[in-house]
Coordinates of C-alpha atoms in Angstrom, one line a residue:
M61 CA -4.3 -15.6 21.3
D62 CA -4.9 -15.8 17.6
T63 CA -1.7 -14.2 16.3
H64 CA -0.5 -14.7 12.8
R65 CA 3.2 -14.2 12.0
A66 CA 4.9 -14.2 8.6
R67 CA 6.9 -17.3 7.6
P68 CA 10.0 -16.3 5.6
V69 CA 10.3 -18.3 2.4
A70 CA 13.8 -16.9 1.6
P71 CA 16.4 -14.9 3.6
A72 CA 15.4 -11.3 4.1
L73 CA 17.4 -8.6 2.3
V74 CA 20.0 -7.2 4.7
A75 CA 20.4 -3.5 4.2
P76 CA 20.3 -0.4 6.4
V77 CA 16.9 1.2 6.6
Q78 CA 17.2 4.7 5.1
R79 CA 13.7 5.2 3.8
P80 CA 10.8 5.0 6.2
V81 CA 8.9 1.7 5.6
V82 CA 6.1 -0.1 7.2
T83 CA 7.5 -3.3 8.7
E84 CA 4.6 -4.6 10.7
L85 CA 0.8 -4.4 10.4
R86 CA -1.4 -5.0 13.4
L87 CA -5.1 -5.9 13.2
S88 CA -6.1 -6.0 16.9
A89 CA -9.8 -6.1 15.9
F90 CA -10.6 -5.7 12.2
K91 CA -13.1 -7.8 10.3
S92 CA -12.2 -11.4 10.7
H93 CA -8.8 -10.6 12.4
R94 CA -8.2 -10.5 16.1
N95 CA -4.8 -9.9 17.7
A96 CA -3.2 -10.4 14.3
V97 CA 0.4 -9.3 13.8
F98 CA 1.9 -9.4 10.3
R99 CA 5.6 -8.8 9.6
L100 CA 6.1 -7.1 6.3
G101 CA 9.3 -7.5 4.2
P102 CA 10.3 -5.8 0.9
L103 CA 8.0 -8.4 -0.9
T104 CA 5.2 -9.8 1.2
L105 CA 2.4 -12.0 -0.1
F106 CA -0.7 -13.1 1.8
R107 CA -2.2 -16.4 0.9
G108 CA -5.1 -18.4 2.1
A109 CA -8.6 -19.7 1.3
S110 CA -11.4 -17.4 0.2
G111 CA -12.7 -15.5 3.3
S112 CA -9.5 -16.0 5.3
G113 CA -8.9 -12.2 5.5
K114 CA -6.3 -11.6 2.8
S115 CA -8.0 -8.6 1.2
S116 CA -9.0 -7.3 4.7
A117 CA -5.3 -6.9 5.6
L118 CA -4.7 -4.8 2.5
Q119 CA -7.8 -2.7 3.3
A120 CA -6.5 -1.9 6.7
Y121 CA -3.1 -0.9 5.3
E122 CA -4.9 1.3 2.7
A123 CA -7.1 2.9 5.4
L124 CA -4.0 3.8 7.4
A125 CA -2.3 5.2 4.3
R126 CA -5.3 7.4 3.5
L127 CA -5.5 8.7 7.0
A128 CA -1.8 9.6 6.9
G129 CA -2.5 11.5 3.7
G130 CA -5.1 13.7 5.5
D131 CA -8.3 11.9 4.5
S132 CA -11.2 11.9 6.9
L133 CA -12.3 8.5 8.3
D134 CA -15.1 8.3 5.8
G135 CA -12.7 8.9 2.9
A136 CA -10.1 6.5 4.3
L137 CA -12.7 3.7 4.5
A138 CA -14.4 4.5 1.2
S139 CA -12.8 1.4 -0.5
V140 CA -14.3 -0.9 2.1
A141 CA -17.8 -2.1 1.0
G142 CA -20.1 -1.0 3.9
G143 CA -17.6 1.6 5.3
G144 CA -16.7 1.7 9.0
P145 CA -19.4 -0.7 10.3
A146 CA -18.2 -3.4 7.9
C147 CA -14.7 -3.2 9.6
V148 CA -16.1 -4.2 13.0
P149 CA -15.5 -7.9 13.9
H150 CA -18.7 -9.7 13.3
Q151 CA -19.2 -11.0 16.8
A152 CA -18.1 -7.8 18.6
R153 CA -20.7 -6.8 21.1
P154 CA -21.8 -3.2 21.6
D155 CA -21.2 -1.5 24.9
A156 CA -23.9 0.0 27.1
Q157 CA -24.1 3.0 24.8
G158 CA -24.5 0.8 21.7
R159 CA -20.9 1.5 20.5
R160 CA -18.8 -0.9 18.4
G161 CA -15.5 -0.4 16.6
F162 CA -12.2 -1.7 15.4
R163 CA -8.5 -1.3 16.1
I164 CA -5.6 -1.2 13.6
G165 CA -2.0 -0.2 13.7
C166 CA 1.5 -0.5 12.2
T167 CA 5.2 -0.2 12.9
V168 CA 7.4 2.0 10.7
D169 CA 11.1 1.6 10.6
G170 CA 13.3 4.5 9.6
P171 CA 16.0 7.0 10.8
V172 CA 14.2 7.6 14.1
G173 CA 14.0 3.8 14.8
P174 CA 10.9 1.7 15.1
V175 CA 7.8 3.9 15.6
Q176 CA 4.4 2.3 16.5
L177 CA 1.1 3.8 15.5
D178 CA -2.2 2.4 16.9
V179 CA -5.7 3.7 16.2
A180 CA -9.0 2.8 17.8
V181 CA -12.1 3.7 15.7
Q182 CA -15.7 3.8 16.8
A183 CA -17.8 2.6 13.8
E184 CA -21.3 2.6 15.4
P185 CA -23.4 4.5 16.0
E186 CA -21.1 7.0 14.1
V187 CA -17.6 6.7 12.7
R188 CA -15.0 8.6 14.8
V189 CA -11.5 8.1 16.2
V190 CA -11.7 7.4 19.9
G191 CA -8.1 6.7 20.6
E192 CA -4.6 7.0 19.0
R193 CA -1.2 6.3 20.3
L194 CA 2.2 7.1 18.7
T195 CA 5.2 5.5 20.5
C196 CA 8.9 5.2 20.0
S197 CA 11.5 3.4 22.2
G198 CA 8.9 2.8 24.8
R199 CA 8.0 6.5 25.1
T200 CA 4.5 7.7 24.3
L201 CA 4.9 10.7 21.9
L202 CA 1.2 11.2 21.2
S203 CA -2.0 9.9 22.8
T204 CA -5.6 10.9 22.1
A205 CA -8.8 9.9 23.9
L206 CA -12.5 10.7 23.5
R207 CA -13.5 12.4 26.7
D208 CA -16.8 13.9 25.8
P209 CA -19.0 12.0 23.3
G210 CA -21.0 15.1 22.7
L211 CA -18.0 16.9 21.2
R212 CA -16.5 16.2 17.8
T213 CA -13.0 16.3 19.2
V214 CA -10.6 14.1 21.1
E215 CA -8.2 15.3 23.8
A216 CA -4.6 15.0 22.5
A217 CA -1.4 15.0 24.6
W218 CA 2.0 15.0 23.0
H219 CA 5.5 14.8 24.4
T220 CA 7.3 18.2 24.9
A221 CA 10.2 17.6 27.3
G222 CA 10.4 21.3 28.0
T223 CA 9.2 23.4 30.9
V224 CA 5.9 21.8 30.3
P225 CA 6.5 18.0 29.8
V226 CA 3.2 17.4 27.9
T227 CA 1.1 19.7 25.7
R228 CA -2.6 19.1 25.5
A229 CA -5.1 20.3 22.9
P230 CA -8.3 19.2 21.1
L231 CA -8.0 17.5 17.7
P232 CA -10.8 16.5 15.2
D233 CA -12.2 13.1 15.9
D234 CA -12.4 12.2 12.2
R235 CA -8.7 12.6 11.3
L236 CA -5.4 11.0 12.2
G237 CA -3.7 13.1 14.9
T238 CA -0.2 12.0 13.8
A239 CA -0.8 13.6 10.4
L240 CA -1.8 16.9 12.1
L241 CA 1.1 17.1 14.5
P242 CA 3.4 19.2 12.1
L243 CA 0.7 21.9 12.2
R244 CA 0.6 21.9 16.0
V245 CA 4.1 21.2 17.2
A246 CA 6.6 24.1 17.2
G247 CA 9.7 21.9 17.3
K248 CA 11.5 24.2 19.8
T249 CA 12.6 21.5 22.3
A250 CA 14.3 18.2 21.8
G251 CA 11.1 16.4 22.8
Q252 CA 9.1 18.3 20.2
R253 CA 11.6 17.6 17.5
L254 CA 11.4 13.9 18.3
V255 CA 7.7 14.0 18.0
L256 CA 7.9 15.7 14.7
D257 CA 10.5 13.3 13.4
A258 CA 8.5 10.3 14.5
A259 CA 5.3 11.6 13.0
E260 CA 7.0 12.5 9.7
Q261 CA 8.5 9.0 9.5
V262 CA 5.1 7.4 9.9
V263 CA 3.3 9.8 7.5
V264 CA 6.0 9.4 4.8
A265 CA 5.9 5.6 4.9
L266 CA 2.1 5.3 4.9
R267 CA 1.5 8.0 2.3
S268 CA 3.9 6.3 -0.1
A269 CA 1.4 3.6 -0.9
F270 CA -0.4 2.9 -4.2
A271 CA -3.3 0.4 -4.2
C272 CA -3.4 -1.3 -7.5
D273 CA -6.0 -3.7 -8.9
P274 CA -5.9 -3.7 -12.8
R275 CA -9.3 -4.1 -14.4
P276 CA -8.9 -5.7 -17.8
E277 CA -12.5 -4.9 -18.8
L278 CA -11.7 -1.2 -18.4
M279 CA -8.2 -1.3 -19.9
R280 CA -9.5 -2.1 -23.5
S281 CA -11.2 1.3 -24.1
P282 CA -9.5 4.3 -25.8
V283 CA -8.4 7.0 -23.3
A284 CA -7.5 10.7 -23.5
A285 CA -3.8 11.1 -24.5
R286 CA -3.3 13.6 -21.7
D287 CA -4.5 11.2 -19.0
G288 CA -1.0 10.4 -17.9
L289 CA -1.2 9.4 -14.3
L290 CA -2.0 5.7 -13.8
R291 CA -5.1 5.1 -11.8
S292 CA -5.5 2.2 -9.4
S293 CA -7.7 0.3 -12.0
C294 CA -5.1 0.9 -14.7
D295 CA -7.9 1.8 -17.1
N296 CA -5.8 4.6 -18.6
V297 CA -2.7 2.4 -19.2
A298 CA -2.5 3.3 -22.9
A299 CA -2.0 7.0 -22.2
V300 CA 0.6 6.2 -19.5
L301 CA 2.5 3.9 -21.9
G302 CA 2.7 6.8 -24.4
R303 CA 4.1 9.0 -21.6
T304 CA 6.7 6.6 -20.4
R305 CA 7.8 5.9 -23.9
N306 CA 8.6 9.6 -24.4
E307 CA 10.1 10.4 -21.0
C308 CA 12.6 7.6 -20.4
A309 CA 13.8 5.4 -23.2
T310 CA 15.9 3.2 -20.9
R311 CA 13.1 2.4 -18.6
H312 CA 10.6 1.9 -21.4
T313 CA 13.0 -0.6 -23.1
A314 CA 13.2 -2.6 -19.9
L315 CA 9.4 -2.5 -19.7
V316 CA 9.1 -3.9 -23.2
A317 CA 11.4 -6.7 -22.3
A318 CA 9.4 -7.5 -19.1
V319 CA 6.1 -7.4 -21.0
G320 CA 7.5 -9.6 -23.7
A321 CA 8.5 -12.3 -21.2
G322 CA 4.9 -12.7 -20.0
C323 CA 2.8 -12.1 -23.2
R324 CA 2.1 -14.6 -25.9
G325 CA 4.3 -14.2 -29.0
S326 CA 7.3 -11.8 -29.4
V327 CA 6.9 -8.2 -28.3
D328 CA 9.2 -5.7 -30.0
A329 CA 7.6 -2.4 -28.8
L330 CA 5.0 -0.8 -26.6
S331 CA 3.5 2.2 -28.3
V332 CA 0.2 4.2 -28.7
Q333 CA -1.9 4.9 -31.7
G334 CA -3.6 8.2 -32.0
L335 CA -7.4 8.3 -32.5
D336 CA -9.9 11.0 -33.2
G337 CA -10.8 13.5 -30.5
G338 CA -7.4 13.3 -28.7
F339 CA -7.8 9.7 -27.7
V340 CA -5.2 6.9 -27.9
R341 CA -5.0 3.1 -27.7
G342 CA -2.1 1.0 -26.7
V343 CA -0.4 -1.3 -29.2
L344 CA 2.1 -4.1 -28.9
G345 CA 4.6 -4.1 -31.7
R346 CA 5.6 -7.5 -33.1
K347 CA 8.9 -8.5 -34.6
A348 CA 7.0 -10.3 -37.3
G349 CA 3.4 -9.7 -38.1
V350 CA 0.7 -7.1 -37.5
P351 CA 0.9 -5.1 -34.2
T352 CA -1.6 -6.1 -31.6
P353 CA -3.9 -3.5 -29.9
L354 CA -4.2 -3.9 -26.2
E355 CA -7.9 -4.6 -26.5
R356 CA -7.0 -7.9 -28.2
L357 CA -5.0 -9.2 -25.3
G358 CA -6.4 -11.6 -22.7
D359 CA -7.2 -10.6 -19.1
G360 CA -4.1 -12.2 -17.8
E361 CA -1.8 -10.4 -20.3
L362 CA -3.4 -7.1 -19.5
R363 CA -3.1 -7.5 -15.7
Y364 CA 0.5 -8.7 -16.2
L365 CA 1.4 -5.7 -18.3
A366 CA -0.2 -3.2 -15.9
L367 CA 1.6 -4.7 -12.9
C368 CA 4.9 -4.6 -14.7
L369 CA 4.3 -0.9 -15.4
V370 CA 3.5 -0.2 -11.8
L371 CA 6.5 -2.0 -10.4
M372 CA 8.9 -0.3 -12.9
T373 CA 7.7 3.3 -12.5
G374 CA 7.2 5.6 -9.4
P375 CA 5.0 8.1 -7.7
G376 CA 5.5 10.6 -10.6
V377 CA 3.7 8.3 -13.0
L378 CA 1.0 7.0 -10.6
D379 CA -2.1 8.7 -9.6
M380 CA -1.2 9.2 -5.9
D381 CA -0.3 12.1 -3.6
P382 CA 3.4 11.8 -2.9
V383 CA 5.0 13.6 0.0
A384 CA 6.2 16.6 -2.0
E385 CA 8.2 18.1 0.9
V386 CA 10.4 15.0 1.2
L387 CA 12.9 14.1 -1.5
P388 CA 12.0 11.0 -3.6
A389 CA 15.3 9.4 -2.6
R390 CA 14.0 9.3 1.0
Q391 CA 10.7 7.5 0.1
A392 CA 10.0 3.9 -0.8
L393 CA 6.8 3.3 -2.9
T394 CA 4.7 0.5 -1.5
V395 CA 2.4 -1.2 -4.0
L396 CA -0.7 -2.8 -2.5
A397 CA -1.8 -5.5 -5.0
D398 CA -4.9 -7.4 -4.1
G399 CA -5.1 -10.5 -6.3
F400 CA -1.5 -10.3 -7.4
D401 CA -1.7 -13.6 -9.4
R402 CA -5.3 -13.2 -10.5
C403 CA -5.9 -14.4 -14.1
L404 CA -2.1 -15.1 -14.5
D405 CA -0.7 -18.4 -15.8
P406 CA 2.3 -20.1 -14.0
R407 CA 4.7 -18.5 -16.5
Q408 CA 3.4 -15.0 -15.9
V409 CA 3.5 -15.5 -12.1
R410 CA 7.1 -16.6 -12.4
E411 CA 8.1 -13.6 -14.5
L412 CA 6.2 -11.1 -12.4
L413 CA 7.5 -12.5 -9.1
T414 CA 11.0 -12.3 -10.5
L415 CA 10.5 -8.7 -11.6
A416 CA 8.9 -7.7 -8.3
A417 CA 11.7 -9.2 -6.2
R418 CA 14.4 -7.5 -8.3
M419 CA 12.7 -4.1 -8.1
C420 CA 12.1 -4.6 -4.3
E421 CA 15.8 -5.5 -3.9
L422 CA 16.7 -2.0 -5.1
G423 CA 14.9 -0.5 -2.2
H424 CA 12.8 2.0 -4.1
V425 CA 9.7 -0.3 -4.3
R426 CA 8.0 -2.6 -1.8
L427 CA 5.1 -4.9 -2.6
V428 CA 2.3 -6.2 -0.3
G429 CA -0.1 -8.4 -2.2
T430 CA -2.5 -11.3 -1.9
V431 CA -2.4 -14.5 -3.9
Q432 CA -4.6 -17.5 -4.5
G433 CA -1.9 -19.9 -5.7
D434 CA 1.1 -21.3 -4.0
V435 CA 3.8 -19.0 -5.3
S436 CA 6.3 -20.2 -2.8
K437 CA 6.9 -23.1 -5.1
V438 CA 7.7 -20.6 -7.9
A439 CA 10.1 -18.8 -5.6
E440 CA 11.9 -22.1 -4.7
E441 CA 12.3 -23.0 -8.4
L442 CA 13.8 -19.6 -9.1
R443 CA 16.3 -19.9 -6.2
E444 CA 17.3 -23.4 -7.5
A445 CA 17.8 -21.8 -10.9
G446 CA 20.2 -19.3 -9.4
E447 CA 17.9 -16.3 -9.1
E448 CA 19.2 -15.2 -5.7
A449 CA 17.5 -11.9 -6.0
V450 CA 14.1 -13.5 -5.5
T451 CA 13.0 -13.3 -1.9
A452 CA 9.5 -13.3 -0.5
T453 CA 7.7 -13.3 2.9
M454 CA 4.6 -15.5 2.8
V455 CA 1.8 -14.9 5.3
D456 CA -0.5 -17.9 5.6
L457 CA -4.0 -17.2 6.8

């Protein structure tokens, strides 16, 4: 069985789990992965050769996150080139009806304990959920199955533990049943409340994810000053810098220090310059000399700046759909960063890894990223230098 397990590079942080977090990603059959199990710590980095499946792991995580947020299957797989059919393992053979698919899942730790979610998706001839299972402590809380291919529904059964031990009802075949349970379960019995608590734990953890891949070529253009929610490509970073500068001076000062550690030359300030038509551009203030507009920075400096901003902010600044009905203190933002070290020099990797580890140590932020270089050497150097806060879980593919 081809099962990949994370190899810890440094001791894991020991702290009680209070916020729901994804601690395991399972790719039973997804693209190049078969029977793959990945343990996820506060800071997890996938590394391997091109084509080894690093980006695929993040795509599977993002698909689960979007499904938990209420997206349809087509919407959840929109970021995957080729959609659902591209997620099917290349050598998977169709059944007698010409059907092929993929299977993904995760484990979420939280107040209820470890909760497992597994989803089977038919990708051909049409995309639909054909099976879903939500389990906790060995008990199946929700299961769905496709009984009649002619109907656009699956038959769902969830734990009740009342006069009727199991409740059955049809659910749409293009949505995640776990995300729909709060609309279907009354919560009158202890069993129903367990189902609701487990479903909420999974949904909160998965929805609190932000996929981030800064695009330097887009970050150099002026943006509308009111465009204050940072998008995944970080193309509107100038407007967001103007917002954070006005909203929290302490956090902005820390951001300036972090950016200064990774950019060439001294950095005294991060500000915006107003332009005609309500547009702005970002500017780096220098202790000596002329301020530097963001468009003059190199690709590595821009990616470094954007990732620093993401790690030091939260859902209120990012273009994402937070779980509004749950207090922010009960949520942990998970940043999905494909190409975490792309375009960065060794010094920038060192500074960004240090910042990521320190932010992850606080418990409000988690990071799952992919890297090309051997950042474990950087982590070892930091530990030898006394940076005990730096801890990472490396997954070799």
